[in-house]
Short mmCIF file of C-alpha atoms in Angstrom, two decimals:
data_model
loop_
_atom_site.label_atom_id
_atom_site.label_comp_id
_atom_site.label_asym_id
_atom_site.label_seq_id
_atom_site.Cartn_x
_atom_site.Cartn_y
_atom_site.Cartn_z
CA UNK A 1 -0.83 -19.65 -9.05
CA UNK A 2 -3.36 -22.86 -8.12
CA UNK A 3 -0.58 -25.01 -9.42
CA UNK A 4 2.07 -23.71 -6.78
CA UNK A 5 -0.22 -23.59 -4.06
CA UNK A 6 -1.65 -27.13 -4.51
CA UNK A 7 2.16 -28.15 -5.06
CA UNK A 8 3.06 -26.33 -1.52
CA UNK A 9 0.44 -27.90 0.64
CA UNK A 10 2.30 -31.24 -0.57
CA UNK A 11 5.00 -30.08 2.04
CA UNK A 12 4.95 -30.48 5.39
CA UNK A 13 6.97 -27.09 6.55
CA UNK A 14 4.88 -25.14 4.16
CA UNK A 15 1.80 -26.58 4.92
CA UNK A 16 2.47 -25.63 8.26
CA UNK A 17 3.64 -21.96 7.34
CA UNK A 18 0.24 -21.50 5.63
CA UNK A 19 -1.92 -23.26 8.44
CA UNK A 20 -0.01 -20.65 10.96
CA UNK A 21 -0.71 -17.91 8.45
CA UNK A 22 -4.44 -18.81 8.24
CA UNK A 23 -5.19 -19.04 12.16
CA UNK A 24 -3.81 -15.53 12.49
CA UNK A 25 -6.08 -13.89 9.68
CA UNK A 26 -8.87 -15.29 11.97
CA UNK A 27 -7.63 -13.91 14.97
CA UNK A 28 -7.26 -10.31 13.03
CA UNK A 29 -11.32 -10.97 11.31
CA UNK A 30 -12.76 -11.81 14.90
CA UNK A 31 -10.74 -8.91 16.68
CA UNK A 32 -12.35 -6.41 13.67
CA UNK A 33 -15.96 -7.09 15.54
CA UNK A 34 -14.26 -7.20 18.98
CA UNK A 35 -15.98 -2.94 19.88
CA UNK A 36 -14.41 -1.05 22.36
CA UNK A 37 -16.64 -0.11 25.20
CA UNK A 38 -17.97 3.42 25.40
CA UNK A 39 -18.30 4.70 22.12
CA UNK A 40 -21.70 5.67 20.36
CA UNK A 41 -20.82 2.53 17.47
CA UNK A 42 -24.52 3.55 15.99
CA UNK A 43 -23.95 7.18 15.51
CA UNK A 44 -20.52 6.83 14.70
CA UNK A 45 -21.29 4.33 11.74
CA UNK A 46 -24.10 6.83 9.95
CA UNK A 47 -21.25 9.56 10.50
CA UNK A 48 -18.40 7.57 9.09
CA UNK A 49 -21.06 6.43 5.91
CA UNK A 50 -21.56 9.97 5.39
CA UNK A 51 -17.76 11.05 5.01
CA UNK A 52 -16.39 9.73 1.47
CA UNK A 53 -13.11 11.05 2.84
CA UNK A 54 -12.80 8.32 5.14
CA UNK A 55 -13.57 5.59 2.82
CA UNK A 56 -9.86 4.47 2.22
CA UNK A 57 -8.97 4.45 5.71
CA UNK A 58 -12.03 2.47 6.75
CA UNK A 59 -10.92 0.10 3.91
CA UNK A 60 -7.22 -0.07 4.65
CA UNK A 61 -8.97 -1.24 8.34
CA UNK A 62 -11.37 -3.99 7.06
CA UNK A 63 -14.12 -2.36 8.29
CA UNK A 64 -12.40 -1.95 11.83
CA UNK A 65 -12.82 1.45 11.81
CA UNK A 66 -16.46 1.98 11.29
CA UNK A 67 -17.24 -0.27 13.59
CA UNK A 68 -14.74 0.72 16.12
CA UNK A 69 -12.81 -2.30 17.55
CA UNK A 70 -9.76 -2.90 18.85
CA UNK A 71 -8.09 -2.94 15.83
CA UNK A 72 -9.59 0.50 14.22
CA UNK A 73 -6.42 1.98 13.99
CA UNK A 74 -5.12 -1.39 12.19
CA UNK A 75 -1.80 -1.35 11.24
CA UNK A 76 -1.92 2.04 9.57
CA UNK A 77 0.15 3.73 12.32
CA UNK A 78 3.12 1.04 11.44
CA UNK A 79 2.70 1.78 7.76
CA UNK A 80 3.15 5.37 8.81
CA UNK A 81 5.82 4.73 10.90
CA UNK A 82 8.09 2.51 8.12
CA UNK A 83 7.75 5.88 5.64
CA UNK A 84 8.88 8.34 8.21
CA UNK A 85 11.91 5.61 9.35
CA UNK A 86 12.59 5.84 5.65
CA UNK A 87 12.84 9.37 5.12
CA UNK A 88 14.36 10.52 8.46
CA UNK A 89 17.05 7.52 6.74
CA UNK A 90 17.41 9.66 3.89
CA UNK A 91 17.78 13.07 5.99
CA UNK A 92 19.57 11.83 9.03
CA UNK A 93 23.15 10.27 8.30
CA UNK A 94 23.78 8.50 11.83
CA UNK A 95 20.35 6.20 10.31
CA UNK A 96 21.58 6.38 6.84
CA UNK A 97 24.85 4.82 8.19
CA UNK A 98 23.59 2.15 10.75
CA UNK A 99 21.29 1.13 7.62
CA UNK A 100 24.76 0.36 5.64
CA UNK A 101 25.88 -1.55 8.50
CA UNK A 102 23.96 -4.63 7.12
CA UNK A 103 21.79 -7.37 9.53
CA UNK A 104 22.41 -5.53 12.70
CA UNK A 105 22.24 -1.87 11.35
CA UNK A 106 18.45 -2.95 10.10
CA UNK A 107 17.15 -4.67 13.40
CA UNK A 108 18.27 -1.61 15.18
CA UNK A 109 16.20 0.60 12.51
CA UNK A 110 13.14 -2.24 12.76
CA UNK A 111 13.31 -1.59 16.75
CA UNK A 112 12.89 2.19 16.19
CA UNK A 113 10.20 1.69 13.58
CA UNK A 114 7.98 -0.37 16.31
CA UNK A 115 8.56 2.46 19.26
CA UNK A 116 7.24 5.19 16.47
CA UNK A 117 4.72 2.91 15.77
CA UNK A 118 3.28 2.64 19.32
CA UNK A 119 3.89 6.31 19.82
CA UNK A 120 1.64 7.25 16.98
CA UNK A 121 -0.69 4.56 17.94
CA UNK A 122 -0.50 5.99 21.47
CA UNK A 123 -1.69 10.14 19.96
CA UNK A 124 -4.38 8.91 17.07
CA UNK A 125 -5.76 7.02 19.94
CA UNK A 126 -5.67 10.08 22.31
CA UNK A 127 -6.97 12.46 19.63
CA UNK A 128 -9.50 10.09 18.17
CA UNK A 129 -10.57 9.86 22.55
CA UNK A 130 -10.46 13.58 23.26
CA UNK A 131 -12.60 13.97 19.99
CA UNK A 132 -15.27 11.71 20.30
CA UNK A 133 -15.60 13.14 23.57
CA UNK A 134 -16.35 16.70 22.59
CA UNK A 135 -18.81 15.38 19.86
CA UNK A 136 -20.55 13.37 22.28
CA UNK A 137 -19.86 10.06 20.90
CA UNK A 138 -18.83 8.64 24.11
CA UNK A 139 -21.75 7.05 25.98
CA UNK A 140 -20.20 8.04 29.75
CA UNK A 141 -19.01 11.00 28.76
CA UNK A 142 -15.33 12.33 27.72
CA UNK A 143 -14.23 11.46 31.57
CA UNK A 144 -10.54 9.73 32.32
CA UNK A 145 -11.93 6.71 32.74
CA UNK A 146 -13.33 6.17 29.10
CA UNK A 147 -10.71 8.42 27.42
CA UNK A 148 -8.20 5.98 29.14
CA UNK A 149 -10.01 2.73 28.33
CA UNK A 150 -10.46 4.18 24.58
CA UNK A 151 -6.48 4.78 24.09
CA UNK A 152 -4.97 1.82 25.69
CA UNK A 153 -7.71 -0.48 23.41
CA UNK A 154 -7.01 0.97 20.25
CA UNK A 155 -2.99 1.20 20.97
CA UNK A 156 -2.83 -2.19 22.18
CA UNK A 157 -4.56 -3.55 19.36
CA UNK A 158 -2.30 -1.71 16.83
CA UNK A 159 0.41 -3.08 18.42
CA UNK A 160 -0.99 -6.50 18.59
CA UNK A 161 -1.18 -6.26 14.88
CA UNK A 162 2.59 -5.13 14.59
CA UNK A 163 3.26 -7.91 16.54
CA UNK A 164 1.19 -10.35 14.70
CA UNK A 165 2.40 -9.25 11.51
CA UNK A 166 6.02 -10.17 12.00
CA UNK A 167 4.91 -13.47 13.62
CA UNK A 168 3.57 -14.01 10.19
CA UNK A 169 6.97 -13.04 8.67
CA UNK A 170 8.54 -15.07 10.76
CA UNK A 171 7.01 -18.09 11.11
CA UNK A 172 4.13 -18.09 8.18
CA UNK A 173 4.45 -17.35 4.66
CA UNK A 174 6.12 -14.13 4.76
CA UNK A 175 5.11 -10.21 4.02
CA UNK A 176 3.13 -10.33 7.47
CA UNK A 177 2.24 -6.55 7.66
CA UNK A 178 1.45 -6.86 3.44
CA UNK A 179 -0.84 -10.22 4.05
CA UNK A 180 -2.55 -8.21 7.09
CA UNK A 181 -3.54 -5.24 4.80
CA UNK A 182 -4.62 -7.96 1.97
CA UNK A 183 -7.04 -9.57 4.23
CA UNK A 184 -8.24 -6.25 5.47
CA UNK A 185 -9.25 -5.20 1.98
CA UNK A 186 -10.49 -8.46 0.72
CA UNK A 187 -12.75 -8.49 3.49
CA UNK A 188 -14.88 -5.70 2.18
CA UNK A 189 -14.55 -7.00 -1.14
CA UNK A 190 -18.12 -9.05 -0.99
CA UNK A 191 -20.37 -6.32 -0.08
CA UNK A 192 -19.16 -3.94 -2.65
CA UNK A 193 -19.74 -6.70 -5.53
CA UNK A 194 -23.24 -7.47 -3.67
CA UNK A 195 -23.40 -3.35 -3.98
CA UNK A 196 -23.10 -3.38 -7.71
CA UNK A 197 -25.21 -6.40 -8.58
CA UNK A 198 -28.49 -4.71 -6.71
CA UNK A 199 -27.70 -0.96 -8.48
CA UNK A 200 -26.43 -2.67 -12.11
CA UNK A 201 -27.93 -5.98 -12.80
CA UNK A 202 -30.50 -6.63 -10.28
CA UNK A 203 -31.93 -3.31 -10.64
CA UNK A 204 -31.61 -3.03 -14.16
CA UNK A 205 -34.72 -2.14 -16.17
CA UNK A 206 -34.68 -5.27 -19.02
CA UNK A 207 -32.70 -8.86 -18.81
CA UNK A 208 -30.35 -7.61 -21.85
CA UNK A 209 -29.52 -4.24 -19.80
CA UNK A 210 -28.72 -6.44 -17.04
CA UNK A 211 -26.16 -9.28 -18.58
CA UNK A 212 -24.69 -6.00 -20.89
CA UNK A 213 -23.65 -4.28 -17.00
CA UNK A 214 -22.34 -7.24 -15.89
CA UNK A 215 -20.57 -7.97 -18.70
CA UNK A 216 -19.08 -4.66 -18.00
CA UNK A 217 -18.04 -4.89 -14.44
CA UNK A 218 -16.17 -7.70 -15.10
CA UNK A 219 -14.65 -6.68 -17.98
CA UNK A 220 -13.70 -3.40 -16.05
CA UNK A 221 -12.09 -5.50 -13.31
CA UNK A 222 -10.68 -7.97 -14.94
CA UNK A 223 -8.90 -5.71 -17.18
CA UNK A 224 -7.80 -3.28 -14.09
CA UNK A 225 -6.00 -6.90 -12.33
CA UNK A 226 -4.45 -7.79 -15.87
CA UNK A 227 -3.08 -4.28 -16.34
CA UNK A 228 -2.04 -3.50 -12.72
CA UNK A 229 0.30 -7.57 -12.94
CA UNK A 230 1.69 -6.32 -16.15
CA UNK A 231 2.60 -2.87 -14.46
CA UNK A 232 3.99 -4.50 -10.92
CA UNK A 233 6.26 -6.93 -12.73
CA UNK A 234 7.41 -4.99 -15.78
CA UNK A 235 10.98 -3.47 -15.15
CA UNK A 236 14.17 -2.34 -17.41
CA UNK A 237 17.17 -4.45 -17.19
CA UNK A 238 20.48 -2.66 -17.82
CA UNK A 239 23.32 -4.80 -18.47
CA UNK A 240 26.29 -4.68 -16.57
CA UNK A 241 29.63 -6.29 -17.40
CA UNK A 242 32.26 -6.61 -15.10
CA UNK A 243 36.04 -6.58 -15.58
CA UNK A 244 38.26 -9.33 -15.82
CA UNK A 245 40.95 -9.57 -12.97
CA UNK A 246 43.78 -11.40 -11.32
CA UNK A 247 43.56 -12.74 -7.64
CA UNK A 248 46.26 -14.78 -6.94
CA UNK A 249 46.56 -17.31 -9.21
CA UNK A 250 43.05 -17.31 -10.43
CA UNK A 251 41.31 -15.19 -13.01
CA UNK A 252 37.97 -13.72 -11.84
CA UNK A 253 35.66 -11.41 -13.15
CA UNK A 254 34.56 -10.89 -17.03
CA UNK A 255 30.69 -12.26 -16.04
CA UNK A 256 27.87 -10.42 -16.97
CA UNK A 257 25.06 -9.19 -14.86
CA UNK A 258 21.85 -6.46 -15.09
CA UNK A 259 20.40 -3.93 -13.00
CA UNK A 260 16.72 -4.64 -12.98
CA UNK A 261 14.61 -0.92 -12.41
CA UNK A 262 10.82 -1.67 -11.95
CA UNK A 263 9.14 0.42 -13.69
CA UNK A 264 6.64 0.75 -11.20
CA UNK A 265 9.64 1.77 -8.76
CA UNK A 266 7.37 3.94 -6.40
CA UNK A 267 4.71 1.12 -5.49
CA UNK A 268 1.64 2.31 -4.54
CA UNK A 269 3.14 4.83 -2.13
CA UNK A 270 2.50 7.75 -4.53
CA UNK A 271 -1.26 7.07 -5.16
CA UNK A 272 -1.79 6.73 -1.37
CA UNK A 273 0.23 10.65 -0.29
CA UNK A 274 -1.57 12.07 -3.49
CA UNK A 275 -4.96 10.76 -1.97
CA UNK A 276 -4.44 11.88 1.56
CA UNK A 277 -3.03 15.52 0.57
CA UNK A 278 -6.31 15.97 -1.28
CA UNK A 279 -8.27 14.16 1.21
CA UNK A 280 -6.84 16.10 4.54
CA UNK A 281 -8.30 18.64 4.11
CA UNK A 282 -12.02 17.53 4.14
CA UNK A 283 -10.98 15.18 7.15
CA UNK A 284 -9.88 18.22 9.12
CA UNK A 285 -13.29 20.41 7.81
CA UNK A 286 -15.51 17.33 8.78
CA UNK A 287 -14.12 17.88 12.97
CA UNK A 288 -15.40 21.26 12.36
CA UNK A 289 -18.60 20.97 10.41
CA UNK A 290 -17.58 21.90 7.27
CA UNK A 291 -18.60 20.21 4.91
CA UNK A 292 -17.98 19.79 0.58
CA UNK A 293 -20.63 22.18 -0.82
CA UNK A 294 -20.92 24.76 -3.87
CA UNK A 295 -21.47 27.54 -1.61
CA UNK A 296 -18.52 29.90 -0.43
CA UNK A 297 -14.98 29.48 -1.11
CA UNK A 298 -14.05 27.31 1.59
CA UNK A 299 -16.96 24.30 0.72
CA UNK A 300 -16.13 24.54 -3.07
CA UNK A 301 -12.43 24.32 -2.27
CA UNK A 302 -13.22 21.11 -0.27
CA UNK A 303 -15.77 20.12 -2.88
CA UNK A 304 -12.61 20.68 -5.60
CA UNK A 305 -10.58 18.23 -3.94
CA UNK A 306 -13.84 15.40 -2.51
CA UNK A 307 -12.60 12.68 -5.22
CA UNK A 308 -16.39 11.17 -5.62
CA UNK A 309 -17.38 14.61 -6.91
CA UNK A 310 -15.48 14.37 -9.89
CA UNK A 311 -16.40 13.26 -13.43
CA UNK A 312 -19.75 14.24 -12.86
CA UNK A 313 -21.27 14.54 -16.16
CA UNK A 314 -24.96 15.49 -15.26
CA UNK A 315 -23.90 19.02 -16.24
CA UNK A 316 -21.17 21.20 -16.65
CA UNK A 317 -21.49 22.99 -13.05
CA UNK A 318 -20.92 19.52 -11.46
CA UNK A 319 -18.14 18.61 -14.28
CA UNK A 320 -16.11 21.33 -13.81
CA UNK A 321 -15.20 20.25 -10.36
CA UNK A 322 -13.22 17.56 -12.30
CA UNK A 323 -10.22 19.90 -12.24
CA UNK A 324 -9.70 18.54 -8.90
CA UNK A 325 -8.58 15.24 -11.16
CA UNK A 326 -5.61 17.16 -12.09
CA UNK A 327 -3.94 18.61 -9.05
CA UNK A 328 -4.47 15.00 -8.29
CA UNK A 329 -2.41 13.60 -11.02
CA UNK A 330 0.15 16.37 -10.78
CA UNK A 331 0.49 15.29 -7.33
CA UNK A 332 0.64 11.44 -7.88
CA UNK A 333 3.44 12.10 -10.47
CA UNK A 334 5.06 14.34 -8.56
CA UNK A 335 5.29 11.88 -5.31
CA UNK A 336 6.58 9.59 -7.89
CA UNK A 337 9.32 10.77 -8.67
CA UNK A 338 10.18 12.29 -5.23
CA UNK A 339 9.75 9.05 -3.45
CA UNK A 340 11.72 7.25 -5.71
CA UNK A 341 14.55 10.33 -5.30
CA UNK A 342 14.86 9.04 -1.86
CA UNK A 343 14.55 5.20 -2.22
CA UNK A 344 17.08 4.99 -5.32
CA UNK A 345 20.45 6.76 -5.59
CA UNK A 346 22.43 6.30 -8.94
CA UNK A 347 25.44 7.99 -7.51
CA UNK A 348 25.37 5.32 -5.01
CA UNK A 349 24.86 2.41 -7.58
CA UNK A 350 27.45 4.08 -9.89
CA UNK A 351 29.94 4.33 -7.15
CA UNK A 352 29.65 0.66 -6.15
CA UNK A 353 29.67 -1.09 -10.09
CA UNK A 354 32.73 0.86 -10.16
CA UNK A 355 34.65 -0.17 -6.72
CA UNK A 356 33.39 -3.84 -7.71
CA UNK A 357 35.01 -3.10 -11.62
CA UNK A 358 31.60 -3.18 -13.40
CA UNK A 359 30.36 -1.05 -15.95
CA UNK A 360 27.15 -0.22 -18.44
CA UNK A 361 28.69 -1.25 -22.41
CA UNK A 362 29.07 1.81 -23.96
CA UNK A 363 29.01 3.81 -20.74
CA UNK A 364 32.55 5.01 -19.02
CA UNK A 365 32.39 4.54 -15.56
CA UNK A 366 31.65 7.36 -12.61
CA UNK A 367 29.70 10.60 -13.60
CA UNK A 368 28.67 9.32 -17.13
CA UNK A 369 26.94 6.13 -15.47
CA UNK A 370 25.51 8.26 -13.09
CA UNK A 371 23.77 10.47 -15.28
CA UNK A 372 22.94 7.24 -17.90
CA UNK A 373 21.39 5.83 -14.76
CA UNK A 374 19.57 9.10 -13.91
CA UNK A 375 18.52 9.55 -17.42
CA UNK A 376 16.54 6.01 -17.51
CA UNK A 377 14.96 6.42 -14.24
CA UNK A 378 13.49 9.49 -14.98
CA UNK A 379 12.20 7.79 -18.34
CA UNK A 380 10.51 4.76 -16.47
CA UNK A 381 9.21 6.45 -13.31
CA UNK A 382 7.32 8.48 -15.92
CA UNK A 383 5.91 5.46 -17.41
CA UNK A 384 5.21 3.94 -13.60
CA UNK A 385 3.23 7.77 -13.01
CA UNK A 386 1.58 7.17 -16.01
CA UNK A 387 0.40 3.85 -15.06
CA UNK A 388 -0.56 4.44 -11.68
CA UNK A 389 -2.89 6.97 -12.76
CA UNK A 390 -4.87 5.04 -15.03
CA UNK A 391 -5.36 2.73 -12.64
CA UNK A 392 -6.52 5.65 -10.40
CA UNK A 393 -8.29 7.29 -12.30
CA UNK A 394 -10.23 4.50 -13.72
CA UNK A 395 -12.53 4.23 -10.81
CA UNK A 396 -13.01 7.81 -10.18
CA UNK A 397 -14.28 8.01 -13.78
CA UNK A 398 -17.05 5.00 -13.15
CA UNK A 399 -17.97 6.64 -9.79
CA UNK A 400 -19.00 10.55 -10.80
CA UNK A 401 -20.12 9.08 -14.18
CA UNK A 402 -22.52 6.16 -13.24
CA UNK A 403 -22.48 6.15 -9.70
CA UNK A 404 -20.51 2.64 -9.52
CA UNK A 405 -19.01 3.65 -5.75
CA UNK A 406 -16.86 0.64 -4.38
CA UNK A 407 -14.33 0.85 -1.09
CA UNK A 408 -11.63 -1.26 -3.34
CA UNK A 409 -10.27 1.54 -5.89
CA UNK A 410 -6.88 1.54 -7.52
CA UNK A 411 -5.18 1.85 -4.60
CA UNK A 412 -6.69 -0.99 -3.33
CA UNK A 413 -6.32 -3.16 -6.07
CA UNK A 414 -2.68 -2.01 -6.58
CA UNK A 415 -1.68 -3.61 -2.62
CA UNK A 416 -4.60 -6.29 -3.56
CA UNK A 417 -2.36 -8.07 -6.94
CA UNK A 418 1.26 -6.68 -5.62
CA UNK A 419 0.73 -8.68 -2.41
CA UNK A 420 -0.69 -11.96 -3.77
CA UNK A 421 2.33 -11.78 -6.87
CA UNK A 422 5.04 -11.08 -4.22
CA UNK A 423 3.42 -14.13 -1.44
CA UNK A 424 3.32 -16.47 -4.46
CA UNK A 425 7.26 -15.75 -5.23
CA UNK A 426 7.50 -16.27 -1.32
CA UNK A 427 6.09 -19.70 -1.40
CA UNK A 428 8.03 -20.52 -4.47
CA UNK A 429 11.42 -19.74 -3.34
CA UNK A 430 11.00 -21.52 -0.07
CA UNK A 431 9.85 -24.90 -2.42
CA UNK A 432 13.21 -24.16 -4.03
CA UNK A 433 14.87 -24.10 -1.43
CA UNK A 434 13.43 -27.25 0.04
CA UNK A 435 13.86 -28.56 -3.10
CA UNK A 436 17.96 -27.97 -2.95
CA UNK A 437 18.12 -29.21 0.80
CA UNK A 438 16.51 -32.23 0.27
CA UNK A 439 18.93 -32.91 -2.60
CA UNK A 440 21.93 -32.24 -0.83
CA UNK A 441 20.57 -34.47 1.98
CA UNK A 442 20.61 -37.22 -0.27
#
């Protein structure tokens, strides 16, 4: 990875692309301490600290959110927007066939992505207004004025972002909106690591207690990155032949090909819908002052789902609250296969290798490839599930069990490694294809 990135700041154009790319994560850092004006920032921070719930978000937001700049909302509300473009693609056929429609068919889609995006931008910013206002967060009050100043600064900076984010597609590196959540995670990164030398090593009773932690947080994280690379680039090739043909007076066809399935097909799109349908809830309490708790049904319900409340092996009333774990992995595998469902159709593939006179060896053409096809993605998203929640899970485990809290989980580590392995491809394609122009230049 240090090899291809000294090799790329060797060129010119990419030198370029990555000075462009660094000048915008700046401008993103220095508008995450840009506040908005009006809000209660103080109270707001102790009430965010005290709501686990709202850890991811604030991470997904470098921070943003706690502190309550312009860019609080980040570029969640685009994230949000891409998965409902690509479901209402799946249920809507006038957007499943304008996707079909190739170049043009996907700008159109990418144009209706960024007026969602605003639009949601435009009614978290509203609610977020209307509700620090009736908590008394706002320092002049819930009147137009500040309700008004709070929505337009928190949409515009979302859109900013948006904006920004493409720039960086277009002009930079590449995976703008992917580099723009990196940074926002990375960010946080430091104080969590300062977090766990001061509870682990520095505040470890004797000097062989100390290095034996240590040795074990990196071990732990080290062993996390290694697993999650192997899991984001391992995938199932099926081999494809294609028939031989006659096109004129040429012979064409007979070359053989492969379907690469990632086994990791889902992403990291199933650990973060499994983590806000358990998390919801406690979001939704919190606005009402309800809070996780062993008392009643309703706080030991919330208390069931509060992730840092699991693995808790002080004693077996705080363990049992573990089963929380596993409606949690039910859910993860569950969003695993449905979001793949959506994202990969074998009929589709099946009906296109035949049109284009390829087949699987060993596998007749039409409904038999389909269900081969069907068969082997069922087999491999299982694996991905299975994956996915160790990595997870992992965290969770070193949380209720030792207290080791940190805002980068699996989750975050997941988008951390996938974006870094897919910028590094970026950067070495775009050497390639230097590479090529310069040679035919010559």
């Amino acid at each position: 990875m240090f090899k291809t990135f000294r090799n790329a700041l060797k060129i010119k154009d990419i030198r370029r692309k990555l000075l462009y790319t660094f000048v915008a994560l700046i401008i993103i850092r220095l508008g995450s301490i840009l506040p908005v004006p009006g809000i209660n920032r103080a109270y707001f921070e102790f009430w965010v600290g005290s709501q686990t719930a709202l850890g991811f978000f604030d991470t997904l937001t470098g921070g943003s959110f706690t502190q309550m700049s312009i860019f609080a909302l980040s570029i969640t509300p685009y994230i949000t927007s891409s998965i409902i473009m690509q479901l209402l693609t799946i249920a809507i056929p006038k957007l499943e066939e304008m996707q079909k429609e190739g170049e043009d068919g996907k700008k159109k889609i990418q144009e209706y992505t960024r007026y969602v995006t605003v639009g949601l931008a435009v009614i978290e910013s509203f609610a977020m207004a209307i509700g620090f206002g009736s908590s008394g967060l706002l320092e002049g009050g819930g009147t137009f004025a500040n309700v008004a100043v709070i929505v337009a600064s928190f949409s515009a900076g979302s859109a900013f972002l948006m904006w920004l984010g493409e720039k960086i597609t277009e002009k930079g590196v590449g995976n703008g909106i992917s580099i723009i959540l990196l940074i926002n995670i990375v960010a946080g990164m430091p104080r969590d690591f300062v977090n766990l030398y001061k509870q682990f090593i520095a505040g470890a009773p004797t000097v062989v207690n100390a290095i034996i932690a240590a040795v074990i947080i990196v071990a732990v994280i080290v062993a996390m990155v290694l697993f999650i690379i192997v899991l984001q680039d391992a995938e199932r090739k099926i081999p494809v032949q294609y028939a031989k043909k006659v096109q004129g007076r040429k012979m064409i066809g007979g070359q053989s090909s492969h379907i690469p399935l990632k086994v990791n097909t889902a992403g990291v799109i199933p650990v973060i819908f499994a983590s806000s349908f358990m998390q919801f809830p406690i979001v939704v309490a919190s606005f009402f002052g309800v809070e996780p708790a062993r008392a009643h049904v309703l706080p030991k319900i919330l208390y069931l789902l509060n992730q840092s409340k699991w693995f808790n092996i002080s004693s077996w009333g705080e363990f049992k609250y573990t089963l929380g774990a596993l409606i949690y992995i039910a859910l993860l595998v569950f969003f695993a296969y449905f979001y793949t469902s959506i994202t990969f159709n074998p009929i589709e593939i099946a009906n296109n290798m035949k049109k284009q006179g390829g087949f699987i060896p060993g596998i007749r053409p039409g409904k038999p490839t389909t269900e081969y096809l069907t068969k082997v993605l069922n087999n491999i998203i299982f694996i991905g599930a299975v994956g996915l929640t160790i990595v997870a899970i992992v965290p969770l485990i070193f949380l209720g069990a030792f207290g080791a809290y940190v805002t980068f989980g699996g989750t975050s580590l997941i988008i951390v490694v996938g974006v870094v392995l897919e910028t590094m491809k970026q950067i070495e394609s775009q050497m390639l294809v230097r590479h090529y122009k310069g040679f035919l230049n010559d």
